[in-house]
Amino acid sequence: MAVLHSAPRFTQIDGLKATLTQALGDHLVEADEEHGELLFTVKRDSIEDALRILRDDHAYQQLMEIAGVDYPSRAERFEVVYMLLSLTSNNRIMVKCSASEDTPVPTVTTLWPNAGWLEREVFDMYGVLFSGNTDLRRILTDYGFEGHPFRKDFPLTGYHELRYSEDEKRVVYEPVELAQDLRQFDFMSPWEGADYVLPGDEKADTPPVDDPKTTESPKQTGAGARADAKAAEKVSADAPAEKDGGKNPPAPEPTEDKPARSERKGKTTDTAEATEPKKKDKK
């Protein structure tokens, strides 16, 4: 028995951009359509009002995810992206706003209770603050963790390391100690090499790789008439060709005696007539 659903099987976004742009009104900063998806940029202070309009008036019932993005070169380096799903129209859209380290984003826990966990994750990974979230704590990193791991300027090694101490019988935190300083790379092709000299390399004696390597005299390579004659003596000494003067050797003697066999008598097919084809009689 076939089951019919009210939601369409395929997503239709034709005309949806204009409809939602008009609905968001002054809350909207920019609307884009890329790769078959709609992305709306709204004002940071209006994010709660904009999402309420999309939920109540356009049936975007579910908040699927909240993600953070870091652009260190921007004045407001962070973007908070909200991904909404409409079960009625089988449609997804993304809504985003910008923020900095000291500009809190209004919480949307008043619209979706699951936003509390999602906002805590963005806060933990990026350091974005959400005003109105009553339980804004770290959710993935451990207690006492310093920094925010998903920021582009966060060091790969972190600031502290965690290990279990056999002496104290507990988990301890210690500052990260490196055996040597990390070098800075410019992400260029490793085959081309950098234009600058790395620390310590200025002391190395770099050979002129572009100049071909040559020898001053044949003595350095072992070449010459004396070397050729000496090599010939070693190669051809006691060779069979030298013993017999270079002539072809005679046939070897038979290894066993075999009495001569008498000539065969009688008919034989081993004749010229036997091997020739038979001629057909002409009629």
PDB file of C-alpha atoms in Angstrom:
ATOM      1  CA  MET A   1       0.000   0.000   0.000  1.00  0.00           C
ATOM      2  CA  ALA A   2       1.448   3.338  -1.030  1.00  0.00           C
ATOM      3  CA  VAL A   3       1.893   5.971   1.668  1.00  0.00           C
ATOM      4  CA  LEU A   4       1.279   9.556   0.637  1.00  0.00           C
ATOM      5  CA  HIS A   5       3.082  12.424   2.331  1.00  0.00           C
ATOM      6  CA  SER A   6       2.069  16.050   2.323  1.00  0.00           C
ATOM      7  CA  ALA A   7       5.638  17.235   1.759  1.00  0.00           C
ATOM      8  CA  PRO A   8       6.835  17.352  -1.871  1.00  0.00           C
ATOM      9  CA  ARG A   9       9.391  14.756  -2.927  1.00  0.00           C
ATOM     10  CA  PHE A  10      11.731  17.305  -4.521  1.00  0.00           C
ATOM     11  CA  THR A  11      12.726  20.706  -3.168  1.00  0.00           C
ATOM     12  CA  GLN A  12      11.425  23.689  -5.105  1.00  0.00           C
ATOM     13  CA  ILE A  13      13.185  27.028  -4.533  1.00  0.00           C
ATOM     14  CA  ASP A  14      11.836  28.915  -7.535  1.00  0.00           C
ATOM     15  CA  GLY A  15      10.565  32.269  -6.284  1.00  0.00           C
ATOM     16  CA  LEU A  16      11.455  31.410  -2.679  1.00  0.00           C
ATOM     17  CA  LYS A  17      14.293  33.924  -2.539  1.00  0.00           C
ATOM     18  CA  ALA A  18      12.022  36.844  -3.383  1.00  0.00           C
ATOM     19  CA  THR A  19       9.341  35.639  -0.978  1.00  0.00           C
ATOM     20  CA  LEU A  20      11.678  35.318   2.015  1.00  0.00           C
ATOM     21  CA  THR A  21      13.495  38.553   1.171  1.00  0.00           C
ATOM     22  CA  GLN A  22      10.222  40.432   1.343  1.00  0.00           C
ATOM     23  CA  ALA A  23       9.247  38.646   4.566  1.00  0.00           C
ATOM     24  CA  LEU A  24      12.509  39.471   6.382  1.00  0.00           C
ATOM     25  CA  GLY A  25      12.352  43.125   5.360  1.00  0.00           C
ATOM     26  CA  ASP A  26      14.703  45.392   7.317  1.00  0.00           C
ATOM     27  CA  HIS A  27      16.245  42.453   9.176  1.00  0.00           C
ATOM     28  CA  LEU A  28      17.905  41.294   5.957  1.00  0.00           C
ATOM     29  CA  VAL A  29      21.365  42.431   4.860  1.00  0.00           C
ATOM     30  CA  GLU A  30      21.915  40.221   1.800  1.00  0.00           C
ATOM     31  CA  ALA A  31      20.341  37.217   0.056  1.00  0.00           C
ATOM     32  CA  ASP A  32      22.301  34.804  -2.145  1.00  0.00           C
ATOM     33  CA  GLU A  33      21.532  31.667  -4.118  1.00  0.00           C
ATOM     34  CA  GLU A  34      24.495  29.367  -4.739  1.00  0.00           C
ATOM     35  CA  HIS A  35      24.647  25.677  -5.727  1.00  0.00           C
ATOM     36  CA  GLY A  36      20.898  25.373  -5.440  1.00  0.00           C
ATOM     37  CA  GLU A  37      20.850  26.662  -1.845  1.00  0.00           C
ATOM     38  CA  LEU A  38      19.547  29.901  -0.326  1.00  0.00           C
ATOM     39  CA  LEU A  39      21.687  31.888   2.109  1.00  0.00           C
ATOM     40  CA  PHE A  40      20.344  34.910   3.981  1.00  0.00           C
ATOM     41  CA  THR A  41      22.582  37.319   5.903  1.00  0.00           C
ATOM     42  CA  VAL A  42      20.708  39.203   8.606  1.00  0.00           C
ATOM     43  CA  LYS A  43      21.626  41.817  11.198  1.00  0.00           C
ATOM     44  CA  ARG A  44      23.132  40.406  14.385  1.00  0.00           C
ATOM     45  CA  ASP A  45      20.650  42.135  16.698  1.00  0.00           C
ATOM     46  CA  SER A  46      17.731  40.918  14.549  1.00  0.00           C
ATOM     47  CA  ILE A  47      18.680  37.241  14.370  1.00  0.00           C
ATOM     48  CA  GLU A  48      16.001  36.140  16.853  1.00  0.00           C
ATOM     49  CA  ASP A  49      13.244  38.113  15.124  1.00  0.00           C
ATOM     50  CA  ALA A  50      14.295  36.898  11.671  1.00  0.00           C
ATOM     51  CA  LEU A  51      14.314  33.244  12.718  1.00  0.00           C
ATOM     52  CA  ARG A  52      10.934  33.639  14.430  1.00  0.00           C
ATOM     53  CA  ILE A  53       9.432  34.937  11.170  1.00  0.00           C
ATOM     54  CA  LEU A  54      10.869  31.983   9.258  1.00  0.00           C
ATOM     55  CA  ARG A  55       9.589  29.502  11.839  1.00  0.00           C
ATOM     56  CA  ASP A  56       6.080  30.866  12.379  1.00  0.00           C
ATOM     57  CA  ASP A  57       5.193  32.356   8.983  1.00  0.00           C
ATOM     58  CA  HIS A  58       7.088  30.097   6.545  1.00  0.00           C
ATOM     59  CA  ALA A  59       7.058  26.701   8.309  1.00  0.00           C
ATOM     60  CA  TYR A  60      10.764  26.259   8.976  1.00  0.00           C
ATOM     61  CA  GLN A  61      10.014  24.160  12.017  1.00  0.00           C
ATOM     62  CA  GLN A  62      13.400  22.628  12.820  1.00  0.00           C
ATOM     63  CA  LEU A  63      16.790  24.118  13.697  1.00  0.00           C
ATOM     64  CA  MET A  64      19.158  21.442  12.387  1.00  0.00           C
ATOM     65  CA  GLU A  65      22.556  22.966  13.202  1.00  0.00           C
ATOM     66  CA  ILE A  66      24.445  26.059  14.315  1.00  0.00           C
ATOM     67  CA  ALA A  67      27.954  26.385  12.910  1.00  0.00           C
ATOM     68  CA  GLY A  68      30.749  28.898  13.340  1.00  0.00           C
ATOM     69  CA  VAL A  69      33.196  30.265  10.769  1.00  0.00           C
ATOM     70  CA  ASP A  70      36.372  32.230  11.430  1.00  0.00           C
ATOM     71  CA  TYR A  71      37.738  34.949   9.126  1.00  0.00           C
ATOM     72  CA  PRO A  72      40.648  36.537  11.062  1.00  0.00           C
ATOM     73  CA  SER A  73      41.198  39.320   8.510  1.00  0.00           C
ATOM     74  CA  ARG A  74      37.705  40.786   8.997  1.00  0.00           C
ATOM     75  CA  ALA A  75      36.739  43.391  11.562  1.00  0.00           C
ATOM     76  CA  GLU A  76      34.012  41.022  12.808  1.00  0.00           C
ATOM     77  CA  ARG A  77      35.905  37.793  12.304  1.00  0.00           C
ATOM     78  CA  PHE A  78      33.176  35.284  13.138  1.00  0.00           C
ATOM     79  CA  GLU A  79      30.032  34.179  11.346  1.00  0.00           C
ATOM     80  CA  VAL A  80      27.279  32.184  13.031  1.00  0.00           C
ATOM     81  CA  VAL A  81      25.324  30.061  10.545  1.00  0.00           C
ATOM     82  CA  TYR A  82      21.840  28.692  11.334  1.00  0.00           C
ATOM     83  CA  MET A  83      20.560  25.783   9.205  1.00  0.00           C
ATOM     84  CA  LEU A  84      16.774  25.485   9.071  1.00  0.00           C
ATOM     85  CA  LEU A  85      14.561  22.701   7.729  1.00  0.00           C
ATOM     86  CA  SER A  86      10.943  22.922   6.633  1.00  0.00           C
ATOM     87  CA  LEU A  87       9.197  19.579   6.932  1.00  0.00           C
ATOM     88  CA  THR A  88       6.151  20.955   5.145  1.00  0.00           C
ATOM     89  CA  SER A  89       7.923  22.020   1.948  1.00  0.00           C
ATOM     90  CA  ASN A  90      10.954  19.688   2.200  1.00  0.00           C
ATOM     91  CA  ASN A  91      13.263  22.687   1.997  1.00  0.00           C
ATOM     92  CA  ARG A  92      16.466  23.829   3.731  1.00  0.00           C
ATOM     93  CA  ILE A  93      17.877  27.330   4.029  1.00  0.00           C
ATOM     94  CA  MET A  94      20.832  28.922   5.820  1.00  0.00           C
ATOM     95  CA  VAL A  95      20.724  32.133   7.821  1.00  0.00           C
ATOM     96  CA  LYS A  96      23.879  33.780   9.129  1.00  0.00           C
ATOM     97  CA  CYS A  97      25.078  36.822  11.020  1.00  0.00           C
ATOM     98  CA  SER A  98      28.509  38.263  11.853  1.00  0.00           C
ATOM     99  CA  ALA A  99      30.076  38.730  15.279  1.00  0.00           C
ATOM    100  CA  SER A 100      33.364  39.545  16.980  1.00  0.00           C
ATOM    101  CA  GLU A 101      34.941  38.442  20.247  1.00  0.00           C
ATOM    102  CA  ASP A 102      33.195  41.144  22.291  1.00  0.00           C
ATOM    103  CA  THR A 103      29.853  41.445  20.439  1.00  0.00           C
ATOM    104  CA  PRO A 104      27.373  38.851  21.774  1.00  0.00           C
ATOM    105  CA  VAL A 105      24.805  37.242  19.498  1.00  0.00           C
ATOM    106  CA  PRO A 106      21.222  37.034  20.803  1.00  0.00           C
ATOM    107  CA  THR A 107      20.310  33.497  21.823  1.00  0.00           C
ATOM    108  CA  VAL A 108      17.622  31.552  19.977  1.00  0.00           C
ATOM    109  CA  THR A 109      16.906  29.173  22.847  1.00  0.00           C
ATOM    110  CA  THR A 110      13.559  30.999  23.110  1.00  0.00           C
ATOM    111  CA  LEU A 111      12.653  29.509  19.706  1.00  0.00           C
ATOM    112  CA  TRP A 112      14.298  26.050  19.813  1.00  0.00           C
ATOM    113  CA  PRO A 113      15.417  24.416  23.075  1.00  0.00           C
ATOM    114  CA  ASN A 114      18.151  22.425  21.281  1.00  0.00           C
ATOM    115  CA  ALA A 115      19.891  25.706  20.431  1.00  0.00           C
ATOM    116  CA  GLY A 116      21.369  25.694  23.945  1.00  0.00           C
ATOM    117  CA  TRP A 117      23.710  22.795  23.154  1.00  0.00           C
ATOM    118  CA  LEU A 118      24.524  24.121  19.691  1.00  0.00           C
ATOM    119  CA  GLU A 119      25.386  27.591  20.994  1.00  0.00           C
ATOM    120  CA  ARG A 120      27.609  26.061  23.661  1.00  0.00           C
ATOM    121  CA  GLU A 121      29.545  24.235  20.937  1.00  0.00           C
ATOM    122  CA  VAL A 122      30.124  27.427  18.939  1.00  0.00           C
ATOM    123  CA  PHE A 123      31.178  29.194  22.124  1.00  0.00           C
ATOM    124  CA  ASP A 124      33.572  26.390  23.035  1.00  0.00           C
ATOM    125  CA  MET A 125      35.196  26.094  19.589  1.00  0.00           C
ATOM    126  CA  TYR A 126      35.233  29.770  18.507  1.00  0.00           C
ATOM    127  CA  GLY A 127      34.614  31.882  21.607  1.00  0.00           C
ATOM    128  CA  VAL A 128      31.432  33.532  20.302  1.00  0.00           C
ATOM    129  CA  LEU A 129      29.233  34.797  23.138  1.00  0.00           C
ATOM    130  CA  PHE A 130      25.440  34.356  23.134  1.00  0.00           C
ATOM    131  CA  SER A 131      23.498  36.795  25.235  1.00  0.00           C
ATOM    132  CA  GLY A 132      20.493  35.265  26.990  1.00  0.00           C
ATOM    133  CA  ASN A 133      21.913  31.727  27.118  1.00  0.00           C
ATOM    134  CA  THR A 134      21.698  30.838  30.799  1.00  0.00           C
ATOM    135  CA  ASP A 135      24.054  27.832  30.539  1.00  0.00           C
ATOM    136  CA  LEU A 136      26.888  29.002  28.293  1.00  0.00           C
ATOM    137  CA  ARG A 137      29.611  26.528  29.306  1.00  0.00           C
ATOM    138  CA  ARG A 138      32.205  24.530  27.415  1.00  0.00           C
ATOM    139  CA  ILE A 139      30.775  21.327  26.003  1.00  0.00           C
ATOM    140  CA  LEU A 140      33.605  19.538  24.131  1.00  0.00           C
ATOM    141  CA  THR A 141      36.865  20.631  25.725  1.00  0.00           C
ATOM    142  CA  ASP A 142      37.884  19.706  29.257  1.00  0.00           C
ATOM    143  CA  TYR A 143      37.729  21.771  32.441  1.00  0.00           C
ATOM    144  CA  GLY A 144      40.354  24.497  32.597  1.00  0.00           C
ATOM    145  CA  PHE A 145      40.966  24.462  28.826  1.00  0.00           C
ATOM    146  CA  GLU A 146      42.438  27.711  27.521  1.00  0.00           C
ATOM    147  CA  GLY A 147      41.647  29.149  24.099  1.00  0.00           C
ATOM    148  CA  HIS A 148      39.240  28.071  21.368  1.00  0.00           C
ATOM    149  CA  PRO A 149      40.503  25.250  19.106  1.00  0.00           C
ATOM    150  CA  PHE A 150      38.656  26.151  15.863  1.00  0.00           C
ATOM    151  CA  ARG A 151      40.101  29.629  15.602  1.00  0.00           C
ATOM    152  CA  LYS A 152      42.544  30.002  12.732  1.00  0.00           C
ATOM    153  CA  ASP A 153      45.234  31.477  14.987  1.00  0.00           C
ATOM    154  CA  PHE A 154      45.024  28.682  17.571  1.00  0.00           C
ATOM    155  CA  PRO A 155      48.365  26.772  17.654  1.00  0.00           C
ATOM    156  CA  LEU A 156      48.294  23.164  16.506  1.00  0.00           C
ATOM    157  CA  THR A 157      49.950  21.992  19.705  1.00  0.00           C
ATOM    158  CA  GLY A 158      47.691  24.008  21.994  1.00  0.00           C
ATOM    159  CA  TYR A 159      48.908  25.721  25.158  1.00  0.00           C
ATOM    160  CA  HIS A 160      48.675  22.881  27.657  1.00  0.00           C
ATOM    161  CA  GLU A 161      48.970  19.117  27.519  1.00  0.00           C
ATOM    162  CA  LEU A 162      47.065  16.572  29.561  1.00  0.00           C
ATOM    163  CA  ARG A 163      48.586  13.408  30.976  1.00  0.00           C
ATOM    164  CA  TYR A 164      48.141  10.961  33.825  1.00  0.00           C
ATOM    165  CA  SER A 165      50.751  11.353  36.561  1.00  0.00           C
ATOM    166  CA  GLU A 166      51.859   8.124  38.219  1.00  0.00           C
ATOM    167  CA  ASP A 167      53.375  10.107  41.080  1.00  0.00           C
ATOM    168  CA  GLU A 168      50.234  12.096  41.901  1.00  0.00           C
ATOM    169  CA  LYS A 169      47.816   9.370  40.731  1.00  0.00           C
ATOM    170  CA  ARG A 170      45.650  11.854  38.842  1.00  0.00           C
ATOM    171  CA  VAL A 171      45.329  13.734  35.573  1.00  0.00           C
ATOM    172  CA  VAL A 172      47.550  16.828  35.449  1.00  0.00           C
ATOM    173  CA  TYR A 173      47.852  19.780  33.076  1.00  0.00           C
ATOM    174  CA  GLU A 174      51.263  21.075  32.059  1.00  0.00           C
ATOM    175  CA  PRO A 175      52.440  23.774  29.641  1.00  0.00           C
ATOM    176  CA  VAL A 176      53.416  22.436  26.228  1.00  0.00           C
ATOM    177  CA  GLU A 177      57.172  22.178  25.827  1.00  0.00           C
ATOM    178  CA  LEU A 178      58.634  21.747  22.343  1.00  0.00           C
ATOM    179  CA  ALA A 179      62.123  20.433  21.604  1.00  0.00           C
ATOM    180  CA  GLN A 180      62.586  23.177  19.011  1.00  0.00           C
ATOM    181  CA  ASP A 181      60.643  26.161  17.759  1.00  0.00           C
ATOM    182  CA  LEU A 182      58.195  25.581  14.952  1.00  0.00           C
ATOM    183  CA  ARG A 183      59.245  27.029  11.623  1.00  0.00           C
ATOM    184  CA  GLN A 184      56.951  29.261   9.625  1.00  0.00           C
ATOM    185  CA  PHE A 185      56.029  27.981   6.163  1.00  0.00           C
ATOM    186  CA  ASP A 186      54.614  30.022   3.303  1.00  0.00           C
ATOM    187  CA  PHE A 187      52.696  27.115   1.677  1.00  0.00           C
ATOM    188  CA  MET A 188      54.574  27.404  -1.619  1.00  0.00           C
ATOM    189  CA  SER A 189      55.681  24.458  -3.727  1.00  0.00           C
ATOM    190  CA  PRO A 190      58.321  22.378  -1.887  1.00  0.00           C
ATOM    191  CA  TRP A 191      60.136  21.812  -5.194  1.00  0.00           C
ATOM    192  CA  GLU A 192      60.667  25.526  -5.785  1.00  0.00           C
ATOM    193  CA  GLY A 193      61.968  26.419  -2.339  1.00  0.00           C
ATOM    194  CA  ALA A 194      61.509  29.632  -0.406  1.00  0.00           C
ATOM    195  CA  ASP A 195      63.026  32.981  -1.415  1.00  0.00           C
ATOM    196  CA  TYR A 196      64.319  33.586   2.103  1.00  0.00           C
ATOM    197  CA  VAL A 197      67.034  31.761   4.031  1.00  0.00           C
ATOM    198  CA  LEU A 198      65.830  29.644   6.944  1.00  0.00           C
ATOM    199  CA  PRO A 199      67.467  30.265  10.331  1.00  0.00           C
ATOM    200  CA  GLY A 200      70.737  28.346  10.518  1.00  0.00           C
ATOM    201  CA  ASP A 201      71.023  27.734   6.787  1.00  0.00           C
ATOM    202  CA  GLU A 202      73.134  30.832   6.267  1.00  0.00           C
ATOM    203  CA  LYS A 203      76.046  28.990   7.924  1.00  0.00           C
ATOM    204  CA  ALA A 204      75.938  26.098   5.473  1.00  0.00           C
ATOM    205  CA  ASP A 205      78.421  26.002   2.608  1.00  0.00           C
ATOM    206  CA  THR A 206      76.149  25.660  -0.396  1.00  0.00           C
ATOM    207  CA  PRO A 207      77.882  24.097  -3.430  1.00  0.00           C
ATOM    208  CA  PRO A 208      77.347  25.689  -6.851  1.00  0.00           C
ATOM    209  CA  VAL A 209      74.797  23.197  -8.160  1.00  0.00           C
ATOM    210  CA  ASP A 210      74.433  24.963 -11.518  1.00  0.00           C
ATOM    211  CA  ASP A 211      78.141  24.496 -12.463  1.00  0.00           C
ATOM    212  CA  PRO A 212      78.955  21.125 -14.084  1.00  0.00           C
ATOM    213  CA  LYS A 213      81.470  19.026 -12.198  1.00  0.00           C
ATOM    214  CA  THR A 214      84.642  18.365 -14.238  1.00  0.00           C
ATOM    215  CA  THR A 215      88.081  16.850 -13.580  1.00  0.00           C
ATOM    216  CA  GLU A 216      91.355  18.685 -14.014  1.00  0.00           C
ATOM    217  CA  SER A 217      93.292  15.751 -15.604  1.00  0.00           C
ATOM    218  CA  PRO A 218      92.753  12.111 -16.701  1.00  0.00           C
ATOM    219  CA  LYS A 219      94.664  10.958 -13.611  1.00  0.00           C
ATOM    220  CA  GLN A 220      91.690  11.870 -11.405  1.00  0.00           C
ATOM    221  CA  THR A 221      89.372   9.531 -13.310  1.00  0.00           C
ATOM    222  CA  GLY A 222      91.895   6.680 -13.888  1.00  0.00           C
ATOM    223  CA  ALA A 223      91.705   7.062 -17.684  1.00  0.00           C
ATOM    224  CA  GLY A 224      94.697   6.942 -20.064  1.00  0.00           C
ATOM    225  CA  ALA A 225      96.795   4.572 -22.182  1.00  0.00           C
ATOM    226  CA  ARG A 226      98.385   2.807 -19.218  1.00  0.00           C
ATOM    227  CA  ALA A 227      95.036   2.146 -17.606  1.00  0.00           C
ATOM    228  CA  ASP A 228      93.578   0.784 -20.849  1.00  0.00           C
ATOM    229  CA  ALA A 229      96.537  -1.574 -21.387  1.00  0.00           C
ATOM    230  CA  LYS A 230      96.360  -2.842 -17.829  1.00  0.00           C
ATOM    231  CA  ALA A 231      92.657  -3.487 -18.141  1.00  0.00           C
ATOM    232  CA  ALA A 232      93.183  -5.413 -21.393  1.00  0.00           C
ATOM    233  CA  GLU A 233      95.738  -7.666 -19.757  1.00  0.00           C
ATOM    234  CA  LYS A 234      93.374  -8.598 -16.975  1.00  0.00           C
ATOM    235  CA  VAL A 235      90.433  -9.258 -19.276  1.00  0.00           C
ATOM    236  CA  SER A 236      92.170 -11.317 -21.996  1.00  0.00           C
ATOM    237  CA  ALA A 237      94.629 -13.243 -19.869  1.00  0.00           C
ATOM    238  CA  ASP A 238      94.305 -17.061 -20.312  1.00  0.00           C
ATOM    239  CA  ALA A 239      91.370 -16.641 -22.653  1.00  0.00           C
ATOM    240  CA  PRO A 240      90.762 -19.524 -25.173  1.00  0.00           C
ATOM    241  CA  ALA A 241      91.018 -17.111 -28.080  1.00  0.00           C
ATOM    242  CA  GLU A 242      94.515 -16.136 -27.006  1.00  0.00           C
ATOM    243  CA  LYS A 243      95.765 -19.743 -26.718  1.00  0.00           C
ATOM    244  CA  ASP A 244      94.908 -20.928 -30.280  1.00  0.00           C
ATOM    245  CA  GLY A 245      95.743 -17.668 -32.016  1.00  0.00           C
ATOM    246  CA  GLY A 246      92.194 -16.696 -32.636  1.00  0.00           C
ATOM    247  CA  LYS A 247      91.342 -19.699 -34.939  1.00  0.00           C
ATOM    248  CA  ASN A 248      88.135 -21.676 -34.723  1.00  0.00           C
ATOM    249  CA  PRO A 249      88.592 -24.805 -32.590  1.00  0.00           C
ATOM    250  CA  PRO A 250      88.341 -28.251 -34.331  1.00  0.00           C
ATOM    251  CA  ALA A 251      85.325 -30.522 -33.950  1.00  0.00           C
ATOM    252  CA  PRO A 252      85.319 -32.503 -30.726  1.00  0.00           C
ATOM    253  CA  GLU A 253      86.257 -36.202 -30.766  1.00  0.00           C
ATOM    254  CA  PRO A 254      83.425 -38.744 -30.418  1.00  0.00           C
ATOM    255  CA  THR A 255      82.858 -39.879 -26.903  1.00  0.00           C
ATOM    256  CA  GLU A 256      81.841 -43.507 -27.720  1.00  0.00           C
ATOM    257  CA  ASP A 257      82.570 -46.137 -30.402  1.00  0.00           C
ATOM    258  CA  LYS A 258      79.673 -47.296 -32.577  1.00  0.00           C
ATOM    259  CA  PRO A 259      80.064 -50.133 -35.144  1.00  0.00           C
ATOM    260  CA  ALA A 260      79.209 -49.313 -38.759  1.00  0.00           C
ATOM    261  CA  ARG A 261      75.775 -50.557 -39.771  1.00  0.00           C
ATOM    262  CA  SER A 262      75.394 -52.597 -42.955  1.00  0.00           C
ATOM    263  CA  GLU A 263      73.444 -51.133 -45.843  1.00  0.00           C
ATOM    264  CA  ARG A 264      69.743 -51.865 -45.793  1.00  0.00           C
ATOM    265  CA  LYS A 265      68.222 -54.143 -48.433  1.00  0.00           C
ATOM    266  CA  GLY A 266      64.722 -54.267 -49.781  1.00  0.00           C
ATOM    267  CA  LYS A 267      62.053 -51.705 -50.575  1.00  0.00           C
ATOM    268  CA  THR A 268      62.360 -48.287 -49.072  1.00  0.00           C
ATOM    269  CA  THR A 269      60.234 -45.233 -49.264  1.00  0.00           C
ATOM    270  CA  ASP A 270      63.156 -42.960 -48.629  1.00  0.00           C
ATOM    271  CA  THR A 271      63.639 -42.150 -52.328  1.00  0.00           C
ATOM    272  CA  ALA A 272      62.975 -39.244 -54.590  1.00  0.00           C
ATOM    273  CA  GLU A 273      60.045 -41.077 -56.251  1.00  0.00           C
ATOM    274  CA  ALA A 274      58.394 -41.662 -52.929  1.00  0.00           C
ATOM    275  CA  THR A 275      58.507 -38.040 -51.946  1.00  0.00           C
ATOM    276  CA  GLU A 276      57.184 -36.659 -55.198  1.00  0.00           C
ATOM    277  CA  PRO A 277      53.403 -36.240 -55.515  1.00  0.00           C
ATOM    278  CA  LYS A 278      51.523 -38.740 -57.652  1.00  0.00           C
ATOM    279  CA  LYS A 279      50.549 -37.589 -61.070  1.00  0.00           C
ATOM    280  CA  LYS A 280      46.916 -37.816 -62.053  1.00  0.00           C
ATOM    281  CA  ASP A 281      46.052 -39.750 -65.205  1.00  0.00           C
ATOM    282  CA  LYS A 282      44.705 -37.616 -68.011  1.00  0.00           C
ATOM    283  CA  LYS A 283      41.462 -38.870 -69.457  1.00  0.00           C
TER     284      LYS A 283
END
